[in-house]
Amino acid sequence: MTEEPHILYSVDNGIAHMVMNRPAKLNAITAAMGGEFVRICREVDYRDDIKVLVISGAGDRAFSAGSDVTALDDLGGPWEQRNRAEYDRDYIAPLLKLRKPSIAMIDGYCLGGGWKWP
């Protein structure tokens, strides 16, 4: 069985739509999702036909619960945790530098690192 992508992305009539697609995990953000988010922000910035980025979370319980803390189990010690914190900052930077408007459609919980994405 194939797993659905954790980030859904589409462009329609100048509007880029990005949906965090992990409703069973309250759209908790993985490192792979962070990388995809960076790619999407760069594409939105680059493409002249895109005028705005709209970010939402799948399901009806949460926009995002923040970082997927189960991934933190893989971090061995303080140094790895520091590197993870820097990575979190790095994948938020492209949104902060976005030259186009972004809109967060928050429905439900918006916790931890999830509040940085809007």
Coordinates of C-alpha atoms in Angstrom, one line a residue:
M1 CA 0.0 0.0 0.0
T2 CA 1.4 3.4 -0.9
E3 CA 1.5 6.1 1.6
E4 CA -0.1 9.5 0.8
P5 CA 2.4 12.4 0.6
H6 CA 2.7 14.3 3.9
I7 CA 2.6 17.6 2.0
L8 CA 0.1 18.3 -0.8
Y9 CA 0.9 21.1 -3.1
S10 CA -1.0 22.6 -6.0
V11 CA -1.3 25.9 -7.9
D12 CA -4.6 27.3 -9.2
N13 CA -5.3 30.7 -10.6
G14 CA -2.2 32.3 -9.0
I15 CA -2.8 30.7 -5.6
A16 CA -0.3 28.1 -4.3
H17 CA -2.0 25.7 -1.8
M18 CA 0.2 23.7 0.6
V19 CA -1.6 21.3 2.9
M20 CA 0.1 19.4 5.7
N21 CA -1.3 16.0 5.2
R22 CA -0.9 13.9 8.4
P23 CA -4.3 14.3 10.1
A24 CA -3.9 11.2 12.2
K25 CA -0.7 12.7 13.7
L26 CA -2.3 16.2 14.0
N27 CA -0.1 17.3 11.0
A28 CA 3.0 16.9 13.1
I29 CA 6.0 18.1 11.1
T30 CA 8.8 15.8 10.0
A31 CA 12.2 16.7 8.7
A32 CA 11.1 15.6 5.2
M33 CA 8.1 17.9 5.4
G34 CA 10.4 20.8 6.4
G35 CA 12.5 20.1 3.4
E36 CA 9.5 20.0 1.1
F37 CA 8.2 23.3 2.7
V38 CA 11.6 25.0 1.8
R39 CA 11.3 23.8 -1.8
I40 CA 7.7 25.0 -2.1
C41 CA 8.6 28.5 -0.6
R42 CA 11.4 28.8 -3.1
E43 CA 9.1 27.8 -6.0
V44 CA 6.5 30.3 -4.9
D45 CA 9.1 33.0 -4.8
Y46 CA 10.5 32.1 -8.2
R47 CA 7.3 31.7 -10.2
D48 CA 5.8 35.0 -11.5
D49 CA 2.4 33.3 -12.0
I50 CA 2.0 32.6 -8.2
K51 CA 0.7 35.6 -6.3
V52 CA 0.1 34.1 -2.8
L53 CA 0.8 31.0 -0.7
V54 CA -2.0 29.5 1.4
I55 CA -1.0 27.0 4.1
S56 CA -3.5 24.6 5.8
G57 CA -3.6 21.4 7.7
A58 CA -5.6 18.3 6.7
G59 CA -8.4 17.1 9.0
D60 CA -10.5 19.0 11.4
R61 CA -8.5 18.7 14.6
A62 CA -5.3 20.6 14.1
F63 CA -3.5 23.0 11.8
S64 CA -0.3 21.4 13.2
A65 CA 0.9 19.9 16.5
G66 CA 4.4 21.2 15.8
S67 CA 7.4 18.9 15.3
D68 CA 6.9 15.1 15.3
V69 CA 8.4 14.4 18.7
T70 CA 8.7 10.7 17.9
A71 CA 11.6 11.7 15.5
L72 CA 13.4 13.2 18.5
D73 CA 14.0 9.7 19.8
D74 CA 16.6 9.3 17.1
L75 CA 18.7 12.2 18.4
G76 CA 21.5 10.8 20.5
G77 CA 22.4 13.7 22.7
P78 CA 22.7 17.4 23.1
W79 CA 24.8 18.0 20.0
E80 CA 22.3 16.3 17.7
Q81 CA 19.4 18.2 19.4
R82 CA 21.2 21.5 18.8
N83 CA 21.6 20.6 15.1
R84 CA 17.9 19.8 15.0
A85 CA 17.1 23.2 16.4
E86 CA 19.2 24.9 13.8
Y87 CA 17.5 22.8 11.1
D88 CA 14.1 23.9 12.4
R89 CA 15.2 27.5 12.1
D90 CA 16.5 26.9 8.6
Y91 CA 13.3 25.5 7.3
I92 CA 11.3 28.5 8.7
A93 CA 13.6 31.1 7.1
P94 CA 12.3 30.7 3.5
L95 CA 8.8 31.6 4.7
L96 CA 10.0 34.6 6.6
K97 CA 11.9 35.8 3.5
L98 CA 9.0 35.1 1.1
R99 CA 8.4 38.1 -1.1
K100 CA 4.8 37.2 -1.6
P101 CA 1.9 37.1 0.9
S102 CA 1.2 33.9 2.8
I103 CA -2.0 33.0 4.5
A104 CA -2.4 30.4 7.2
M105 CA -5.9 28.8 7.3
I106 CA -5.7 27.6 10.9
D107 CA -8.5 25.3 12.1
G108 CA -7.9 23.6 15.4
Y109 CA -4.7 23.3 17.3
C110 CA -1.6 25.2 16.3
L111 CA 1.2 24.2 18.7
G112 CA 5.0 24.1 19.0
G113 CA 6.8 24.6 15.7
G114 CA 3.4 24.7 13.9
W115 CA 2.9 28.3 14.9
K116 CA 6.0 29.3 13.0
W117 CA 4.6 28.2 9.6
P118 CA 1.9 30.8 9.4

